[in-house]
Amino acid sequence: MPSQQPTENHLNPIIIVGAGHSGVAVAAGLRTRGWDGDILLLEAEKETPYERPPLSKELLKAGAPDESTVLRKEKFYHDKRIGRRAGLAVDAVDPAGRTVQLSDGSRLGYHRLVIATGSRARSLTVPGARLPGVQALRTRDDALELKLALVPGARVAIIGAGYIGLEVAAAASAKGCEVTVLEFQDRVMSRVTSEPVSRFFEQLHEQNGVRFVFGAAVTAIEGVDRAERVVTADGTSYPADVVLAGIGVVPNQELAADAGLLCQDGILVDGHGRTSVPDIYATGDVTRFTSTIDGVSQRLECIQNAMAQADQVAADITGQDAAETEIPWFWTVQHGVRLQTAGVRRADDEVIVRGAPADGKFSVVYLRDGCLAAVDTIAGLADFRPAKKLIAQKARIDPLLAADPGTPLTAAVFAAA
């Protein structure tokens, strides 16, 4: 592939703010696509860029090493001539001057700027939320702090029954903790899946000693020198030595918004990762974009999307075509059971269960206007790959055939008229 060279501001690098999955993938993609100019990764954390999913899973296990799996070894950055400056935040962007100001007061010029600042854990705002023993889980330091606190007999209160909350609940119960999950909704993972899947995982956790309290609105965390109990709106107190807030994330869009980029619960980007300001791109969890599948504005928090957008940005900067966008997919593992999802479900989708949840292995398909829109697979992947292709094709599905686990999904597609 021919080498790509900057055509202007050639003395300045492409600066990538944020060295998570998407930021590192942009840098790698630029080199793969032949970009020969300078590339600089800026990251507020001091560690070598690392994988995030293990923080709520493998890293918390008893006996697991404290080191996170790195995204790329140091040799990769050296060999690919990708500069890195760790432990420095970007305080401001000046689009007119094409510069960024760093937390040490220095200023750097850029040829192109890529904002890959990701998201952060949503903060609790109730009284007592800042007491020692109350924490979120977003970084390696968060995970190591939590790991130390998860000791046998520890009373753990988890606020929120989403992916992170339930993954931590599984890790805590496996280590002998007394785990209570407080969820405002009436079931677990209500934002991302349907009731059959929710009830399956609820029962799975209960079989492993986890207690659930639904309809729980947390109003305060109380304690003298550290958290001792969580109080809900009905006046009930739940003793807690450890409190984890797993109430979602918010995009780190402030840097972009202050620089005049259009933001709306995420930095607005087009299908190439371009923002509203020329020569500034954004990628990963911090972005909001229009789905090419159904035209819906969305912000996706998954590695698949982070990598796909990284490729779009690298392709656009080098003047090439990006790879075909894959259907979004997500996964979680709880008590050793894997839930894998393809597509983005909506609350009003038709829900069809394939197989018996009591058997511990089943799928749920979601139809929208008769077409396959999403699928959940539990402890099995037989439906996952074909479903991804059928979702991309907007295939019309026969509900009766789809409900039969003995019928392959591909055989449940209505023949074209």
Coordinates of C-alpha atoms in Angstrom, one line a residue:
M1 CA 0.0 0.0 0.0
P2 CA 1.5 3.4 -0.9
S3 CA 2.6 5.6 1.9
Q4 CA 0.3 8.5 2.8
Q5 CA 1.9 11.9 3.6
P6 CA 0.4 15.0 5.1
T7 CA -0.3 17.7 2.6
E8 CA -0.3 20.6 5.0
N9 CA 1.0 21.4 8.5
H10 CA 3.5 18.6 7.7
L11 CA 5.6 19.3 10.8
N12 CA 2.6 18.6 13.1
P13 CA 1.5 15.1 14.1
I14 CA -1.9 13.5 14.0
I15 CA -2.8 13.8 17.7
I16 CA -5.1 11.2 19.3
V17 CA -6.5 12.2 22.7
G18 CA -7.3 9.0 24.6
A19 CA -5.5 5.6 24.4
G20 CA -8.3 3.2 25.0
H21 CA -9.4 0.6 22.4
S22 CA -10.5 3.1 19.8
G23 CA -7.6 5.5 20.2
V24 CA -5.0 2.9 19.9
A25 CA -6.9 1.3 17.0
V26 CA -6.8 4.6 15.1
A27 CA -3.0 4.9 15.5
A28 CA -2.6 1.3 14.4
G29 CA -5.0 1.7 11.5
L30 CA -3.2 4.8 10.2
R31 CA 0.0 2.8 10.0
T32 CA -1.7 -0.2 8.4
R33 CA -3.2 2.1 5.8
G34 CA 0.2 3.6 4.9
W35 CA 0.2 6.9 6.8
D36 CA 3.8 7.9 7.2
G37 CA 3.5 11.1 9.2
D38 CA 4.0 11.5 12.9
I39 CA 1.3 10.1 15.3
L40 CA 1.1 11.0 18.9
L41 CA -1.2 9.3 21.5
L42 CA -2.0 11.4 24.6
E43 CA -3.4 9.6 27.7
A44 CA -4.2 11.0 31.1
E45 CA -3.5 7.6 32.8
K46 CA 0.2 6.6 33.3
E47 CA -0.1 2.9 32.4
T48 CA 0.5 1.3 29.1
P49 CA -2.9 1.3 27.3
Y50 CA -4.8 -1.7 28.6
E51 CA -8.0 -3.7 28.0
R52 CA -11.1 -2.6 29.9
P53 CA -13.5 -5.6 29.9
P54 CA -11.4 -7.7 32.3
L55 CA -11.6 -5.0 35.0
S56 CA -15.0 -6.3 36.1
K57 CA -14.3 -9.9 35.4
E58 CA -11.0 -11.7 35.4
L59 CA -9.0 -9.0 37.3
L60 CA -11.4 -9.3 40.3
K61 CA -10.9 -13.1 40.7
A62 CA -9.0 -14.5 43.6
G63 CA -5.5 -15.2 42.7
A64 CA -5.7 -13.3 39.4
P65 CA -2.6 -11.1 38.6
D66 CA -3.1 -7.4 39.2
E67 CA -1.7 -6.5 35.8
S68 CA -4.1 -5.7 33.1
T69 CA -3.8 -7.1 29.6
V70 CA -2.2 -4.4 27.4
L71 CA -3.7 -3.5 24.1
R72 CA -0.3 -3.5 22.4
K73 CA 3.1 -4.2 23.7
E74 CA 5.6 -1.3 24.0
K75 CA 7.6 -2.7 21.1
F76 CA 4.6 -2.1 18.8
Y77 CA 4.5 1.6 19.5
H78 CA 8.3 1.8 19.0
D79 CA 8.3 -0.2 15.8
K80 CA 5.3 1.6 14.3
R81 CA 6.7 5.0 15.3
I82 CA 3.7 5.9 17.4
G83 CA 4.6 8.4 20.0
R84 CA 3.0 8.2 23.4
R85 CA 2.8 10.8 26.2
A86 CA 1.2 9.3 29.3
G87 CA 0.0 11.0 32.5
L88 CA -1.0 14.2 30.7
A89 CA -4.5 15.4 30.2
V90 CA -5.6 17.7 27.4
D91 CA -7.1 20.8 28.9
A92 CA -8.3 22.6 25.8
V93 CA -8.4 22.5 22.0
D94 CA -8.0 25.5 19.8
P95 CA -9.5 24.6 16.4
A96 CA -8.5 27.9 14.8
G97 CA -4.9 27.6 15.8
R98 CA -4.9 23.8 15.4
T99 CA -3.4 23.2 18.8
V100 CA -4.1 21.4 22.0
Q101 CA -3.1 22.6 25.5
L102 CA -1.8 20.0 27.9
S103 CA -2.2 19.8 31.7
D104 CA 1.5 20.7 32.1
G105 CA 0.9 24.0 30.4
S106 CA 2.6 23.1 27.1
R107 CA 0.9 23.5 23.7
L108 CA 1.1 21.2 20.7
G109 CA 0.1 21.7 17.1
Y110 CA -1.8 19.0 15.2
H111 CA -2.3 18.1 11.6
R112 CA -5.5 16.2 12.4
L113 CA -7.0 15.7 15.8
V114 CA -8.8 12.6 16.9
I115 CA -10.8 12.7 20.2
A116 CA -11.2 9.3 21.7
T117 CA -11.8 10.3 25.3
G118 CA -14.4 7.5 26.0
S119 CA -16.8 7.7 28.9
R120 CA -16.7 7.8 32.7
A121 CA -18.8 6.2 35.4
R122 CA -21.9 8.2 36.2
S123 CA -21.5 9.6 39.7
L124 CA -23.8 9.1 42.6
T125 CA -25.3 12.4 43.8
V126 CA -26.9 11.2 47.1
P127 CA -25.6 12.3 50.5
G128 CA -22.7 10.2 51.6
A129 CA -21.6 9.3 48.1
R130 CA -18.1 10.5 48.7
L131 CA -17.5 8.4 51.8
P132 CA -14.6 5.9 51.7
G133 CA -15.8 2.5 50.6
V134 CA -18.1 4.0 47.9
Q135 CA -16.7 3.7 44.4
A136 CA -17.3 3.2 40.7
L137 CA -15.4 0.9 38.3
R138 CA -13.9 2.3 35.2
T139 CA -10.1 2.2 35.5
R140 CA -7.5 -0.3 36.5
D141 CA -7.0 1.6 39.8
D142 CA -10.7 1.3 40.5
A143 CA -10.6 -2.4 39.9
L144 CA -7.6 -3.0 42.1
E145 CA -9.2 -1.0 44.9
L146 CA -12.3 -3.0 44.6
K147 CA -10.4 -6.3 44.4
L148 CA -8.8 -5.5 47.8
A149 CA -12.2 -4.8 49.4
L150 CA -13.8 -8.0 48.1
V151 CA -12.8 -10.4 50.9
P152 CA -14.8 -13.3 52.4
G153 CA -17.7 -12.0 54.5
A154 CA -17.6 -8.5 53.2
R155 CA -21.0 -6.9 52.8
V156 CA -21.2 -5.6 49.3
A157 CA -24.0 -3.3 48.1
I158 CA -24.2 -2.8 44.3
I159 CA -26.3 0.0 43.1
G160 CA -27.5 -0.8 39.6
A161 CA -28.1 -4.2 37.9
G162 CA -26.5 -3.5 34.5
Y163 CA -23.5 -5.4 33.0
I164 CA -20.9 -3.9 35.4
G165 CA -23.0 -4.3 38.5
L166 CA -23.9 -8.0 37.7
E167 CA -20.3 -8.9 36.7
V168 CA -19.0 -7.5 40.0
A169 CA -21.8 -9.3 41.9
A170 CA -20.7 -12.5 40.4
A171 CA -17.0 -11.9 41.3
A172 CA -17.9 -10.8 44.8
S173 CA -20.2 -13.8 45.5
A174 CA -17.5 -16.2 44.2
K175 CA -15.1 -14.7 46.8
G176 CA -17.5 -15.3 49.6
C177 CA -19.0 -11.8 50.0
E178 CA -22.5 -11.1 51.1
V179 CA -23.9 -9.4 48.0
T180 CA -27.0 -7.2 47.7
V181 CA -28.0 -5.6 44.4
L182 CA -30.2 -2.5 44.5
E183 CA -32.0 -1.8 41.2
F184 CA -34.5 0.9 40.5
Q185 CA -36.2 -1.0 37.7
D186 CA -38.1 -4.2 38.1
R187 CA -35.6 -6.6 36.6
V188 CA -31.8 -6.8 35.8
M189 CA -30.3 -5.5 32.6
S190 CA -33.7 -3.9 31.6
R191 CA -32.0 -1.4 29.3
V192 CA -30.3 -4.0 27.1
T193 CA -32.4 -7.2 27.1
S194 CA -35.9 -8.7 27.5
E195 CA -37.6 -10.2 30.5
P196 CA -36.8 -13.9 29.7
V197 CA -33.1 -13.1 29.7
S198 CA -33.4 -10.9 32.7
R199 CA -35.2 -13.5 34.8
F200 CA -32.7 -16.2 33.7
F201 CA -29.7 -14.2 35.0
E202 CA -31.6 -13.1 38.1
Q203 CA -32.2 -16.7 39.0
L204 CA -28.6 -17.6 38.2
H205 CA -27.3 -14.9 40.6
E206 CA -29.8 -15.9 43.3
Q207 CA -28.6 -19.5 43.0
N208 CA -25.1 -18.2 43.8
G209 CA -26.2 -16.3 46.9
V210 CA -26.9 -12.8 45.4
R211 CA -29.8 -10.9 46.8
F212 CA -31.9 -8.5 44.7
V213 CA -34.0 -5.6 45.7
F214 CA -36.0 -4.2 42.8
G215 CA -37.8 -0.8 42.8
A216 CA -35.0 0.4 45.1
A217 CA -34.4 4.2 44.9
V218 CA -31.2 4.9 46.9
T219 CA -31.5 8.2 48.9
A220 CA -28.3 8.1 51.0
I221 CA -25.2 6.3 52.0
E222 CA -24.5 6.5 55.7
G223 CA -21.4 5.9 57.9
V224 CA -19.1 7.6 60.3
D225 CA -15.6 7.3 58.8
R226 CA -16.6 5.2 55.8
A227 CA -19.7 3.7 54.2
E228 CA -21.7 1.5 56.6
R229 CA -25.1 1.2 55.0
V230 CA -27.2 2.2 52.0
V231 CA -30.6 3.8 52.6
T232 CA -33.5 3.6 50.1
A233 CA -36.6 5.8 49.7
D234 CA -38.8 3.4 51.7
G235 CA -36.5 3.9 54.7
T236 CA -34.8 0.5 54.6
S237 CA -31.1 0.3 55.4
Y238 CA -28.8 -2.2 53.9
P239 CA -25.5 -2.8 55.7
A240 CA -22.5 -2.4 53.5
D241 CA -18.7 -2.5 53.9
V242 CA -18.3 -1.8 50.1
V243 CA -20.7 0.2 47.9
L244 CA -20.3 0.0 44.1
A245 CA -22.2 2.5 41.9
G246 CA -23.0 0.8 38.7
I247 CA -25.5 3.3 37.3
G248 CA -24.2 3.7 33.8
V249 CA -21.7 6.0 32.1
V250 CA -21.6 9.5 30.6
P251 CA -19.4 10.5 27.6
N252 CA -16.3 12.6 28.2
Q253 CA -17.4 15.2 25.8
E254 CA -16.5 18.4 27.7
L255 CA -13.2 18.9 25.9
A256 CA -15.0 18.8 22.5
A257 CA -18.0 20.9 23.7
D258 CA -15.6 23.6 25.0
A259 CA -13.9 23.7 21.6
G260 CA -17.2 24.3 19.8
L261 CA -17.9 20.8 18.5
L262 CA -21.6 19.8 18.3
C263 CA -22.4 17.4 21.2
Q264 CA -25.7 15.8 22.3
D265 CA -25.0 13.1 24.9
G266 CA -21.9 12.4 22.9
I267 CA -19.8 14.1 20.2
L268 CA -21.8 14.1 17.0
V269 CA -20.0 12.4 14.1
D270 CA -20.8 11.3 10.6
G271 CA -20.1 7.9 9.1
H272 CA -16.5 8.8 8.7
G273 CA -15.9 9.9 12.3
R274 CA -15.8 13.5 11.3
T275 CA -17.1 16.1 13.8
S276 CA -18.8 19.4 13.1
V277 CA -15.3 21.1 13.1
P278 CA -13.0 20.5 10.1
D279 CA -10.0 18.3 10.7
I280 CA -11.3 17.0 14.1
Y281 CA -12.5 13.5 14.4
A282 CA -14.0 11.6 17.2
T283 CA -14.3 7.8 17.8
G284 CA -15.5 5.3 20.4
D285 CA -17.8 5.5 23.4
V286 CA -17.7 9.3 23.4
T287 CA -19.5 9.6 20.0
R288 CA -23.1 9.8 18.9
F289 CA -24.0 8.9 15.3
T290 CA -26.9 7.8 13.1
S291 CA -27.2 4.1 12.6
T292 CA -26.9 2.9 9.0
I293 CA -29.2 0.0 9.9
D294 CA -32.3 1.9 11.0
G295 CA -31.5 5.6 10.9
V296 CA -31.6 6.0 14.7
S297 CA -29.3 8.3 16.6
Q298 CA -27.3 6.3 19.0
R299 CA -24.3 6.1 21.3
L300 CA -22.8 2.6 21.6
E301 CA -20.6 1.4 24.4
C302 CA -18.9 -1.6 23.0
I303 CA -15.5 -2.6 21.7
Q304 CA -16.9 -3.6 18.3
N305 CA -18.1 -0.1 17.6
A306 CA -14.9 1.5 19.0
M307 CA -12.9 -0.6 16.5
A308 CA -15.2 0.0 13.6
Q309 CA -15.2 3.8 14.1
A310 CA -11.4 3.7 14.5
D311 CA -11.1 2.2 11.0
Q312 CA -13.5 4.7 9.6
V313 CA -11.3 7.6 10.9
A314 CA -8.1 6.0 9.7
A315 CA -9.6 5.4 6.3
D316 CA -10.9 8.9 6.0
I317 CA -7.6 10.5 7.0
T318 CA -5.7 8.4 4.5
G319 CA -8.3 8.9 1.7
Q320 CA -9.4 5.3 1.5
D321 CA -12.6 3.3 2.0
A322 CA -13.3 1.9 5.4
A323 CA -14.2 -1.8 5.9
E324 CA -17.8 -2.7 5.8
T325 CA -19.5 -1.9 9.2
E326 CA -20.3 -4.9 11.3
I327 CA -23.5 -5.3 13.2
P328 CA -23.0 -4.1 16.7
W329 CA -22.4 -6.8 19.2
F330 CA -22.0 -7.0 23.0
W331 CA -21.1 -9.6 25.6
T332 CA -21.0 -10.3 29.3
V333 CA -20.0 -13.3 31.5
Q334 CA -21.7 -13.8 34.9
H335 CA -21.1 -16.9 37.0
G336 CA -19.4 -18.5 34.0
V337 CA -22.4 -18.0 31.7
R338 CA -21.9 -16.0 28.6
L339 CA -24.6 -13.7 27.2
Q340 CA -23.8 -12.5 23.7
T341 CA -25.9 -10.0 21.8
A342 CA -26.0 -8.9 18.2
G343 CA -27.9 -5.9 17.1
V344 CA -29.7 -3.2 19.2
R345 CA -32.9 -4.3 20.8
R346 CA -35.9 -2.0 21.3
A347 CA -38.5 -2.3 24.0
D348 CA -41.3 -2.7 21.5
D349 CA -39.7 -5.5 19.5
E350 CA -41.5 -8.8 19.2
V351 CA -39.7 -11.3 21.6
I352 CA -39.3 -15.0 20.5
V353 CA -37.6 -17.5 22.8
R354 CA -35.7 -20.3 21.2
G355 CA -35.2 -23.2 23.6
A356 CA -35.9 -23.5 27.3
P357 CA -34.2 -21.1 29.8
A358 CA -34.5 -23.9 32.4
D359 CA -32.0 -25.9 30.4
G360 CA -29.4 -23.1 30.8
K361 CA -28.9 -22.7 27.0
F362 CA -31.2 -20.8 24.8
S363 CA -31.6 -17.8 22.4
V364 CA -34.0 -14.9 22.2
V365 CA -34.6 -13.3 18.8
Y366 CA -36.2 -9.8 18.4
L367 CA -38.3 -9.0 15.4
R368 CA -39.1 -5.4 14.3
D369 CA -41.7 -5.0 11.6
G370 CA -41.2 -8.7 10.8
C371 CA -37.5 -8.4 10.3
L372 CA -34.7 -9.7 12.6
A373 CA -33.4 -6.8 14.6
A374 CA -31.4 -8.4 17.4
V375 CA -30.5 -11.7 19.1
D376 CA -29.4 -12.7 22.6
T377 CA -27.6 -16.1 22.9
I378 CA -27.1 -17.6 26.3
A379 CA -24.4 -20.2 26.8
G380 CA -24.3 -21.0 23.1
L381 CA -23.4 -19.4 19.8
A382 CA -25.2 -21.5 17.3
D383 CA -27.6 -18.6 16.5
F384 CA -25.2 -15.8 16.9
R385 CA -23.2 -15.8 13.6
P386 CA -26.2 -16.5 11.3
A387 CA -28.2 -13.9 13.2
K388 CA -25.6 -11.2 12.6
K389 CA -25.8 -11.8 8.8
L390 CA -29.6 -11.9 8.9
I391 CA -29.8 -8.6 10.8
A392 CA -27.6 -7.0 8.3
Q393 CA -29.8 -8.3 5.5
K394 CA -33.0 -7.1 7.3
A395 CA -34.3 -10.6 6.7
R396 CA -38.0 -11.2 7.3
I397 CA -38.5 -14.0 9.7
D398 CA -41.3 -16.5 10.2
P399 CA -42.1 -16.3 14.0
L400 CA -43.4 -19.9 14.2
L401 CA -40.2 -21.3 12.7
A402 CA -38.0 -19.0 14.7
A403 CA -39.6 -20.3 17.9
D404 CA -38.4 -23.8 17.1
P405 CA -34.8 -24.3 18.4
G406 CA -34.5 -27.3 16.1
T407 CA -35.0 -25.1 13.1
P408 CA -31.9 -23.1 12.0
L409 CA -32.5 -19.4 11.9
T410 CA -31.5 -19.3 8.3
A411 CA -34.4 -21.7 7.6
A412 CA -36.9 -19.4 9.3
V413 CA -36.4 -16.7 6.7
F414 CA -39.4 -15.9 4.5
A415 CA -38.6 -16.5 0.8
A416 CA -38.5 -13.4 -1.2
A417 CA -41.7 -12.6 -3.1

